[in-house]
PDB file of C-alpha atoms in Angstrom:
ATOM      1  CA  UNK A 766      24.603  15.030  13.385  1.00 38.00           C
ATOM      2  CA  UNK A 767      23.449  11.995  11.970  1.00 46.00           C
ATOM      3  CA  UNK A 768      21.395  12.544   8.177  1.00 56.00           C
ATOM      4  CA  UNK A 769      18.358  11.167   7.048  1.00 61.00           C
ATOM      5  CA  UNK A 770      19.756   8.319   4.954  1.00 62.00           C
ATOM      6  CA  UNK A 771      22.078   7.208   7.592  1.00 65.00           C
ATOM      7  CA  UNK A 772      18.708   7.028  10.153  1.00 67.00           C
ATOM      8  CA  UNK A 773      16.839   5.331   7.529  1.00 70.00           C
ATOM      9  CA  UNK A 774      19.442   2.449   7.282  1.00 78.00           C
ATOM     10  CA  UNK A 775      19.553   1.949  11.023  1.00 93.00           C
ATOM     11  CA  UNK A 776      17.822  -1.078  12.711  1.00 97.00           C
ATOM     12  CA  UNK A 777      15.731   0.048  15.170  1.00 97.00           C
ATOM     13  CA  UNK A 778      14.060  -2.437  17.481  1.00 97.00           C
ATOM     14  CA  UNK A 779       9.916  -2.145  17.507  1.00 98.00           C
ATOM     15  CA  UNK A 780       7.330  -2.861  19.513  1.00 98.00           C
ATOM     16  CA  UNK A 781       4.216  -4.206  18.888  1.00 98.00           C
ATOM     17  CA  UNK A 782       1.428  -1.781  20.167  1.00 98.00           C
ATOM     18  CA  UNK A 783      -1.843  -3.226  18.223  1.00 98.00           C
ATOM     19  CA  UNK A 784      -2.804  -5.941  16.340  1.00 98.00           C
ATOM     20  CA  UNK A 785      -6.423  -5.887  14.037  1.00 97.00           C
ATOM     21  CA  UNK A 786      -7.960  -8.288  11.370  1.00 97.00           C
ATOM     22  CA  UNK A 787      -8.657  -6.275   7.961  1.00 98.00           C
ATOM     23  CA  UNK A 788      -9.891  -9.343   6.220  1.00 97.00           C
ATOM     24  CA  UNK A 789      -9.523 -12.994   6.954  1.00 96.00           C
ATOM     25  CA  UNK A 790      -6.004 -12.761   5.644  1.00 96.00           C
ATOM     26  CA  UNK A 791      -5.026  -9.404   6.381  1.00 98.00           C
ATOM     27  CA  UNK A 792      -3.666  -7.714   9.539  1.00 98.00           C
ATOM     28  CA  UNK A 793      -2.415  -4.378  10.768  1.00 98.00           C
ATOM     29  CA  UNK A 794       0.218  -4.533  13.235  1.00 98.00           C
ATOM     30  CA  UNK A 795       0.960  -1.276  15.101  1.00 98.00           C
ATOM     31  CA  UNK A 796       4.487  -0.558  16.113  1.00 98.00           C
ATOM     32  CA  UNK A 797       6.649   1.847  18.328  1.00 98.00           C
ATOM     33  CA  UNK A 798       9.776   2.806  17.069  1.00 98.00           C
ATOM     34  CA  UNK A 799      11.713   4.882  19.211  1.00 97.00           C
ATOM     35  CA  UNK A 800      13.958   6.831  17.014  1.00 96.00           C
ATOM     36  CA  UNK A 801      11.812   6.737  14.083  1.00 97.00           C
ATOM     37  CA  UNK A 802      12.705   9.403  11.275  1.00 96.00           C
ATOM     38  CA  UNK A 803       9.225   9.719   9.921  1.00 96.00           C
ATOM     39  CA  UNK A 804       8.584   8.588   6.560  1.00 97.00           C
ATOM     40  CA  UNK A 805       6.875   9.543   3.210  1.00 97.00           C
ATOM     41  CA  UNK A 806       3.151   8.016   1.716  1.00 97.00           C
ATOM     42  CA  UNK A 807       4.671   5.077  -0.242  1.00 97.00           C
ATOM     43  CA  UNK A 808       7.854   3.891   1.458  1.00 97.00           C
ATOM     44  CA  UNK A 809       8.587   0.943   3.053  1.00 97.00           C
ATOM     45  CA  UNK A 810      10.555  -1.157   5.902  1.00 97.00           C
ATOM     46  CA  UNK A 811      12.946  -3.774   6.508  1.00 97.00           C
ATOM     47  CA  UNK A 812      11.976  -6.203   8.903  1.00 97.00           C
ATOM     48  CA  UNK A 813      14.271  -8.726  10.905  1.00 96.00           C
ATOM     49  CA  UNK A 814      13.338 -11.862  12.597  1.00 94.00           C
ATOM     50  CA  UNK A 815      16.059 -13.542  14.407  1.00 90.00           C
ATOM     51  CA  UNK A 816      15.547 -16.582  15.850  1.00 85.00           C
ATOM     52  CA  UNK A 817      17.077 -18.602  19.189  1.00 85.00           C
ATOM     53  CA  UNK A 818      19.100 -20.384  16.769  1.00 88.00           C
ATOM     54  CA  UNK A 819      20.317 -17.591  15.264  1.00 87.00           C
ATOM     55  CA  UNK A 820      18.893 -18.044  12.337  1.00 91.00           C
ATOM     56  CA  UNK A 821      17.419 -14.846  10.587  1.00 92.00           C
ATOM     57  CA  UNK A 822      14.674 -14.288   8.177  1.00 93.00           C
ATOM     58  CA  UNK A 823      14.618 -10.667   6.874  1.00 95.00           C
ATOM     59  CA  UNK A 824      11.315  -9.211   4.413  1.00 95.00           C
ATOM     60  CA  UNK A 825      10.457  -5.680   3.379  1.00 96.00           C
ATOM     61  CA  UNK A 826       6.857  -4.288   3.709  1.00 97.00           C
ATOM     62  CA  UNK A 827       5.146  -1.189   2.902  1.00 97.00           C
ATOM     63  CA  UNK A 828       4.029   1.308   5.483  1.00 98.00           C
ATOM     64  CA  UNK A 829       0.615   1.509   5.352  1.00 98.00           C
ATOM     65  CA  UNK A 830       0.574   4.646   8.091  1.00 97.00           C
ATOM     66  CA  UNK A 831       0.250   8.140   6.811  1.00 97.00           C
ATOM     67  CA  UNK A 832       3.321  10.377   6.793  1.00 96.00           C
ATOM     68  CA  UNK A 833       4.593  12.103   9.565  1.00 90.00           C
ATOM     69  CA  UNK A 834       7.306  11.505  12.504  1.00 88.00           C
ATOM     70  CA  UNK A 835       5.763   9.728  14.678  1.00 92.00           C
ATOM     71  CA  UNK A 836       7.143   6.549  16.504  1.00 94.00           C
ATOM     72  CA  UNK A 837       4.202   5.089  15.844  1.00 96.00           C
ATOM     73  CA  UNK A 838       3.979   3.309  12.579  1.00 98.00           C
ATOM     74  CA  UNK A 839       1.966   0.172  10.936  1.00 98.00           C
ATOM     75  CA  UNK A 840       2.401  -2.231   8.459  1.00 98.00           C
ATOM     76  CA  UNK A 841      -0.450  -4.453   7.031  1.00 98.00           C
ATOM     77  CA  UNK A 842       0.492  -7.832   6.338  1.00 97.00           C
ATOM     78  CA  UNK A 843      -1.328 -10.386   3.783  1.00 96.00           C
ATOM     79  CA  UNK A 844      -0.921 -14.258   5.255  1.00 94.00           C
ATOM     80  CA  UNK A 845       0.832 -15.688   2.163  1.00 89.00           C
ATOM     81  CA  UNK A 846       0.506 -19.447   1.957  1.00 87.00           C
ATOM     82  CA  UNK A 847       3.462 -21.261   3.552  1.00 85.00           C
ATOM     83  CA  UNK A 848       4.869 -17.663   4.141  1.00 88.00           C
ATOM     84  CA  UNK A 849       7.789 -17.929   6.277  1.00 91.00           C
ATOM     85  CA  UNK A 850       7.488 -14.442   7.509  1.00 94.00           C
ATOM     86  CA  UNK A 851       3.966 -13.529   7.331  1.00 95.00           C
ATOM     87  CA  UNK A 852       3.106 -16.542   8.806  1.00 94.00           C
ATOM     88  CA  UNK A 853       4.895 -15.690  12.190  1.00 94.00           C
ATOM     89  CA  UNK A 854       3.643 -12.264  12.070  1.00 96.00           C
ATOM     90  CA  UNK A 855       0.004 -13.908  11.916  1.00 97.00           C
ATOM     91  CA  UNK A 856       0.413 -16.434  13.897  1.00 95.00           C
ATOM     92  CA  UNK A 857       3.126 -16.096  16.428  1.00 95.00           C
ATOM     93  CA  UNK A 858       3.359 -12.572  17.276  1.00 96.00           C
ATOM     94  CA  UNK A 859       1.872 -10.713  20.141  1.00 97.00           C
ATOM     95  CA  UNK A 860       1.325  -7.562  21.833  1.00 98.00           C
ATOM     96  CA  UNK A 861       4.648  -6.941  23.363  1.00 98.00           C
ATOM     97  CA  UNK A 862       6.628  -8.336  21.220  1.00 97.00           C
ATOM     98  CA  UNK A 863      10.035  -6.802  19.872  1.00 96.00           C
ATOM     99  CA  UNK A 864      11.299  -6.909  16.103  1.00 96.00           C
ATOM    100  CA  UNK A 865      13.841  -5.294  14.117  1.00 97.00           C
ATOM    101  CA  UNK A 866      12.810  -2.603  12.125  1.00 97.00           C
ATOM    102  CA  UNK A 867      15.489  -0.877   9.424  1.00 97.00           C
ATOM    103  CA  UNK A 868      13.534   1.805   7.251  1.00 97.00           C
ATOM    104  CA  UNK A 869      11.764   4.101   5.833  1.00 97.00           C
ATOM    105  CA  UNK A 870      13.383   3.009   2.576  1.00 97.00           C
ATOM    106  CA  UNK A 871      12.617   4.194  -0.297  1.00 95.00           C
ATOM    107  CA  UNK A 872      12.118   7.869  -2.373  1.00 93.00           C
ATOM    108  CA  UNK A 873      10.761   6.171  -5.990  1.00 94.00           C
ATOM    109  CA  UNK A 874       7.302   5.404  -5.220  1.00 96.00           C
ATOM    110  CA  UNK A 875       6.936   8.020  -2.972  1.00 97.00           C
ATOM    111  CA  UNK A 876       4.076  10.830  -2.311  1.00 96.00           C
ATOM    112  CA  UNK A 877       4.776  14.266  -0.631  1.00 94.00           C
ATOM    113  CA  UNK A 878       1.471  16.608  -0.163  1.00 92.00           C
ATOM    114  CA  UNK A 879       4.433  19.352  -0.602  1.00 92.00           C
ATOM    115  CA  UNK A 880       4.013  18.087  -4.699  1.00 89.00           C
ATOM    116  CA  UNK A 881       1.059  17.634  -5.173  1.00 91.00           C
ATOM    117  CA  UNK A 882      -0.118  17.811  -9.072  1.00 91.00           C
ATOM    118  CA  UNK A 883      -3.281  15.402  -8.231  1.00 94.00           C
ATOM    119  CA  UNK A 884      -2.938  11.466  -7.761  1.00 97.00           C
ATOM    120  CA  UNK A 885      -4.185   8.764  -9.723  1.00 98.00           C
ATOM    121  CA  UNK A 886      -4.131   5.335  -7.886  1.00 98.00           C
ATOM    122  CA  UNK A 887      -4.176   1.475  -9.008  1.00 98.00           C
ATOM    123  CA  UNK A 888      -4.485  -0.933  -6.745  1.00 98.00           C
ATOM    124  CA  UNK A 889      -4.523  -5.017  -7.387  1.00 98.00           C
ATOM    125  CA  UNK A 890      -5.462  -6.590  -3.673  1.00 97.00           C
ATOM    126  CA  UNK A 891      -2.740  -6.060  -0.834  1.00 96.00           C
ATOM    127  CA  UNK A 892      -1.288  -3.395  -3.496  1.00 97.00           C
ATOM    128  CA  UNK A 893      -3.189  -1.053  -1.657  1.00 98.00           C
ATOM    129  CA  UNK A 894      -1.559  -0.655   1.138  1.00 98.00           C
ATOM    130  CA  UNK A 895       1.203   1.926   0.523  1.00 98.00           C
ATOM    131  CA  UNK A 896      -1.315   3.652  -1.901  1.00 98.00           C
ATOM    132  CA  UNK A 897      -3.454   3.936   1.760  1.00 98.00           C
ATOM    133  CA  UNK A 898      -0.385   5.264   3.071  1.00 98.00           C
ATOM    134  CA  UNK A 899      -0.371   8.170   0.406  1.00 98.00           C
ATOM    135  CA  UNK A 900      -4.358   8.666   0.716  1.00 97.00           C
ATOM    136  CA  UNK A 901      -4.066   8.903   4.740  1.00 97.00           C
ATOM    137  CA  UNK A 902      -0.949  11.366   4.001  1.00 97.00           C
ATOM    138  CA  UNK A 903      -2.829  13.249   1.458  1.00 95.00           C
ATOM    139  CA  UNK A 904      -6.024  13.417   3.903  1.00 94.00           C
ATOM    140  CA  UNK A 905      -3.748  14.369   7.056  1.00 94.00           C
ATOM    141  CA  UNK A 906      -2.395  17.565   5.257  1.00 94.00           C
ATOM    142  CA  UNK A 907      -5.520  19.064   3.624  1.00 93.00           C
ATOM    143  CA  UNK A 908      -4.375  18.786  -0.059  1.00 91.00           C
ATOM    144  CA  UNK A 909      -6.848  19.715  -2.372  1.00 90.00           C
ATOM    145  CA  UNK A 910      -6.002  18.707  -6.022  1.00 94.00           C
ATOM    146  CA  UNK A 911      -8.061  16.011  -7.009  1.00 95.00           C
ATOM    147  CA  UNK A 912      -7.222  12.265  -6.507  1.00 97.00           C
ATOM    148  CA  UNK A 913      -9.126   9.340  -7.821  1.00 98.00           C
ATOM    149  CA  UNK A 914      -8.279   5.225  -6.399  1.00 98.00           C
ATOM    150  CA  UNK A 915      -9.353   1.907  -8.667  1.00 98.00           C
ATOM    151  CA  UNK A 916      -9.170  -0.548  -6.422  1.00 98.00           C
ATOM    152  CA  UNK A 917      -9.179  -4.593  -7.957  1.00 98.00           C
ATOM    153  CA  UNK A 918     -10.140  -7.381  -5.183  1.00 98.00           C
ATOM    154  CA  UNK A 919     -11.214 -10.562  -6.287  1.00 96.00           C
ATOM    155  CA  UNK A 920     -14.138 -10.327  -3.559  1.00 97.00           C
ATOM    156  CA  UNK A 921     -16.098  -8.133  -1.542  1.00 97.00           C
ATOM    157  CA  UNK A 922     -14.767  -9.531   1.793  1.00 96.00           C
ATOM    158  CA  UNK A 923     -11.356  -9.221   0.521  1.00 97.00           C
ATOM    159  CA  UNK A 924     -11.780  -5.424   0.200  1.00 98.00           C
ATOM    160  CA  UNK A 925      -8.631  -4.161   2.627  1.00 98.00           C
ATOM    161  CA  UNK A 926      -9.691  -0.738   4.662  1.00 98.00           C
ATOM    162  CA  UNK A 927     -13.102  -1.078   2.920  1.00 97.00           C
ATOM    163  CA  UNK A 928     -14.854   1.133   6.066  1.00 97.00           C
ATOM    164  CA  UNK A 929     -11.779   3.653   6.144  1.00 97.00           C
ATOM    165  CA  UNK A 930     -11.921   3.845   1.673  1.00 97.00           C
ATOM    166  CA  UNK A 931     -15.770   4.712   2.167  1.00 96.00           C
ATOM    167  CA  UNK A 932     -15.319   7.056   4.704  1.00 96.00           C
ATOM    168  CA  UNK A 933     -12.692   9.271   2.772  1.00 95.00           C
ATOM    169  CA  UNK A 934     -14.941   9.270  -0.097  1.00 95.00           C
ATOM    170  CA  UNK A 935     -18.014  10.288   1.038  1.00 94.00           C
ATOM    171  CA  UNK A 936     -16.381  13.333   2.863  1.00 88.00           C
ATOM    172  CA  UNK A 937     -15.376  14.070  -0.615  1.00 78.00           C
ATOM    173  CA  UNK A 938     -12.579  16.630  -0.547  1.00 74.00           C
ATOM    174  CA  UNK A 939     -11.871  15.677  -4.381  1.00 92.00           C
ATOM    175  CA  UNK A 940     -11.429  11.854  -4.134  1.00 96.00           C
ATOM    176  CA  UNK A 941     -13.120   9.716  -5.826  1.00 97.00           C
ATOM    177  CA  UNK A 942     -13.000   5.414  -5.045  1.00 98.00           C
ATOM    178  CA  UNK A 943     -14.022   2.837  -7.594  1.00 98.00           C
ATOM    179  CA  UNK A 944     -13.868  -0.699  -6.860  1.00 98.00           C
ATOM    180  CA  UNK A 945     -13.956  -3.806  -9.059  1.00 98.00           C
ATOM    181  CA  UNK A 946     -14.117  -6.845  -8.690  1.00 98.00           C
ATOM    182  CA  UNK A 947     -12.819  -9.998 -10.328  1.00 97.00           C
ATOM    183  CA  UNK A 948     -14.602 -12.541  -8.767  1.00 95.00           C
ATOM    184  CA  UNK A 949     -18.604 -13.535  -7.387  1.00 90.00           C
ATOM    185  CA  UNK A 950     -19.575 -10.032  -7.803  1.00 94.00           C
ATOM    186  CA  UNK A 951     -22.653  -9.901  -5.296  1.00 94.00           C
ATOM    187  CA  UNK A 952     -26.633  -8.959  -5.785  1.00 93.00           C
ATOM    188  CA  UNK A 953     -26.580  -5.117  -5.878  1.00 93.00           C
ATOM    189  CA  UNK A 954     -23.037  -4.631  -6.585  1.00 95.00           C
ATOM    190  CA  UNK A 955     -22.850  -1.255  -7.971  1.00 93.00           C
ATOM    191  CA  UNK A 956     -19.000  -0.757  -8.647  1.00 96.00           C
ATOM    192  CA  UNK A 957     -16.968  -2.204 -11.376  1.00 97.00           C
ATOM    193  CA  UNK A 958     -16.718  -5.810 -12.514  1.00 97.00           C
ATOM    194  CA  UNK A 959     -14.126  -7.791 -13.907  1.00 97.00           C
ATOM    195  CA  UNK A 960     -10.543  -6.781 -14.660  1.00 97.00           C
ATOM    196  CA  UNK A 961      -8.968  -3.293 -15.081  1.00 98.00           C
ATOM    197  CA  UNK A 962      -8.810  -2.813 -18.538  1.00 97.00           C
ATOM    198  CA  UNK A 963      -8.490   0.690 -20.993  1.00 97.00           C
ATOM    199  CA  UNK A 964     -12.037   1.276 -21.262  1.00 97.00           C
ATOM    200  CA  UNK A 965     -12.890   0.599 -17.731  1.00 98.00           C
ATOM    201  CA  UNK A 966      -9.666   3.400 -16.840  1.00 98.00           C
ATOM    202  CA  UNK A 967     -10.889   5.580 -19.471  1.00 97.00           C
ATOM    203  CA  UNK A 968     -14.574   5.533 -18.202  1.00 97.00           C
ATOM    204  CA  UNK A 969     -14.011   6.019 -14.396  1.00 97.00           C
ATOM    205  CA  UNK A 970     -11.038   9.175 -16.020  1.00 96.00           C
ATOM    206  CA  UNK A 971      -7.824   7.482 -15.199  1.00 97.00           C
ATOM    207  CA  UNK A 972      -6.977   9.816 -18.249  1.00 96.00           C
ATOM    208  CA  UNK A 973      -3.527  11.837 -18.823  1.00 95.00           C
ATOM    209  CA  UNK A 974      -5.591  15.177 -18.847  1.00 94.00           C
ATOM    210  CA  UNK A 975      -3.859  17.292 -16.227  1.00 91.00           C
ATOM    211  CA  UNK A 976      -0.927  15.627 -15.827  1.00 91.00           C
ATOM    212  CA  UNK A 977      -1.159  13.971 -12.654  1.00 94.00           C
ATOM    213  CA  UNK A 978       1.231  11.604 -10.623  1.00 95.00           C
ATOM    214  CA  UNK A 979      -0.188   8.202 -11.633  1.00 98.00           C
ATOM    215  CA  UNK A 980       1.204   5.232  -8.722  1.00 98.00           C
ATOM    216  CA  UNK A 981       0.115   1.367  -9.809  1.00 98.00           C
ATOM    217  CA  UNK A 982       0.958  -1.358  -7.006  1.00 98.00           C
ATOM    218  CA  UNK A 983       0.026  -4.886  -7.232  1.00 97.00           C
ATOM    219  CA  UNK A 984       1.042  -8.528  -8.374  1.00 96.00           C
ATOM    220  CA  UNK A 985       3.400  -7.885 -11.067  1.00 96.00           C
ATOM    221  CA  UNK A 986       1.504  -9.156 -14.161  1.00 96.00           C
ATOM    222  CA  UNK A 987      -1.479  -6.647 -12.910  1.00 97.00           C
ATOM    223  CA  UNK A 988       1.072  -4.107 -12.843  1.00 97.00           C
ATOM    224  CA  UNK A 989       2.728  -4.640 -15.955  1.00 97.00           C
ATOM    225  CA  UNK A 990      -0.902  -4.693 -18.007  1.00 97.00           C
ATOM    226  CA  UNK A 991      -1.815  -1.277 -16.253  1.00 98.00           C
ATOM    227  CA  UNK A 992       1.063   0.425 -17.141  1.00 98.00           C
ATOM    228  CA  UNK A 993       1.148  -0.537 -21.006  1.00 97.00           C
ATOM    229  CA  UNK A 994      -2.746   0.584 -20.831  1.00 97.00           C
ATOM    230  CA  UNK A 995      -1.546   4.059 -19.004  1.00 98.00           C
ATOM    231  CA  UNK A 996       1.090   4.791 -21.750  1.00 97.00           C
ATOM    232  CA  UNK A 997      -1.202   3.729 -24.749  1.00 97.00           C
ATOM    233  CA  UNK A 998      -3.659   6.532 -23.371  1.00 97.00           C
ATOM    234  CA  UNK A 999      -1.091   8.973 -23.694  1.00 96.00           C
ATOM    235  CA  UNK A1000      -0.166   8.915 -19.920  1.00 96.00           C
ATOM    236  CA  UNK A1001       3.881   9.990 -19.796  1.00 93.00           C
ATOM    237  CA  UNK A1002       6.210   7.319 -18.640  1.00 92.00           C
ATOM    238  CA  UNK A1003       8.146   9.359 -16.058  1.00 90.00           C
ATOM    239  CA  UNK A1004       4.709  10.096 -14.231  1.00 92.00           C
ATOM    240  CA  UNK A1005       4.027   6.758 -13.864  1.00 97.00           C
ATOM    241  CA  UNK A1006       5.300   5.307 -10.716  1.00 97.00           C
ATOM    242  CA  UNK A1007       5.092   1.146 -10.032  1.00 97.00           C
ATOM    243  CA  UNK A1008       5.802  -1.011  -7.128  1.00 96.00           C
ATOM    244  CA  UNK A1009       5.295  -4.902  -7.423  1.00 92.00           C
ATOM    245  CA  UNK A1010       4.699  -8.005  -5.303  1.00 81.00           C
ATOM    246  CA  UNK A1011       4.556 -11.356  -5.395  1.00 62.00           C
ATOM    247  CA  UNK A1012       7.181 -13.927  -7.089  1.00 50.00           C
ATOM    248  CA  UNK A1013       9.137 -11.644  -8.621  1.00 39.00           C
ATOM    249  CA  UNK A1014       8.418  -8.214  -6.683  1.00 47.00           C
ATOM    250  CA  UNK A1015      10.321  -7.045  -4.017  1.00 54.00           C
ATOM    251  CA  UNK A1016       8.086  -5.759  -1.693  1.00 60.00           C
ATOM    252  CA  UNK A1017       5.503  -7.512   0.439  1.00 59.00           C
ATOM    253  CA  UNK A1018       2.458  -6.133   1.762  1.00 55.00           C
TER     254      UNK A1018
END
């Protein structure tokens, strides 16, 4: 019988299923993995490109589907500029298509509706993606302690699952969104502006009060900021779970 880490490291190859716009940047590509070991909110995948010349170009992204075992799985991809990867993926690739697919990796910055103590989520632009993953997770199973999502774009356009966000909040079922953004904040605008900081945390109750599993994903230097705000507000380290992008994160998304 083969165990869960030993299907998680297997390559798998994928299928591309669906491809949508999020944002001008932004797209979610569905895939079908045959195979597929299901994953938690939070992790992430290996992907492989190979080309004719055998060359091969290999990234990691975060899921941005909910939990579950289902083959089908998606991963939204930001178009970084000159992106080697992200570019194909934007550019080049088609319904149809095959790529390699090694995952879920990943049990750190991870979410389980099996332990749930409430969420707090942080979000800096594409950062929200495996945060999504947890929220469509946490919606999917019916779990009931509070969760609250600040959510940083530097525009209103650039807003990723804006529809989606909306829609899970005004159902309620004890989540509560707050945007903010950094950047030509527009007539009427009646979320946050400018950067997250520790009053704007403390006023929307990003607070340690319950205890709750705190999960901060973004460019690193938004990251890093958050969390020294989170600890000076008494939040406890071990609670407070980070993934990074960008030049010197790990994970792309």
């Amino acid at each position: 019988m083969i165990n869960a880490a030993t299907a998680a490291a297997q390559w798998r190859v994928a299928t591309v299923t669906a491809i949508r716009a999020e944002t001008a940047t932004v797209k979610t590509i569905s895939f079908d993995v045959p195979g597929w070991p299901g994953h938690l909110g939070g992790q992430h995948v290996d992907l492989r490109l190979t080309a004719e010349d055998g060359y091969v170009a290999q990234r990691s992204y975060s899921i941005a589907s909910g939990a579950g075992t289902s083959p089908q799985i998606e991963l939204t991809i930001d178009a970084v500029p000159d992106g080697e990867v992200s570019g194909f993926l934007h550019e080049e690739l088609r319904i149809g298509d095959r790529i390699e697919i090694c995952g879920p990796i990943g049990s750190y910055f991870a979410w389980s509706a099996e332990y749930d103590y409430g969420l707090l989520l942080i979000a800096g632009g594409s950062g929200i993606v495996p945060l999504m993953s947890m929220l469509r997770s946490r919606d999917a199973a019916g779990a009931t302690q509070p969760a609250r999502l600040l959510y940083s774009s530097r525009t209103i356009d650039r807003i990723i699952y804006r529809s989606e966000l909306d829609r899970l909040a005004a159902r309620g079922a004890q989540f509560t969104l707050t945007h903010t953004l950094t950047r030509n904040v527009p007539s009427g605008w009646t979320g946050e502006r400018g950067r997250i900081g520790r009053v704007m945390l403390t006023r929307r109750q990003f607070t340690p009060a319950g205890n709750p599993d705190v999960y901060v994903c973004g460019p690193t230097r938004f990251v890093e900021t958050i969390v020294e705000h989170l600890i000076k507000m008494g939040h406890v380290a071990g609670r407070v779970r980070t993934e990074r992008f960008g030049p010197t994160g790990a994970i792309r998304t």
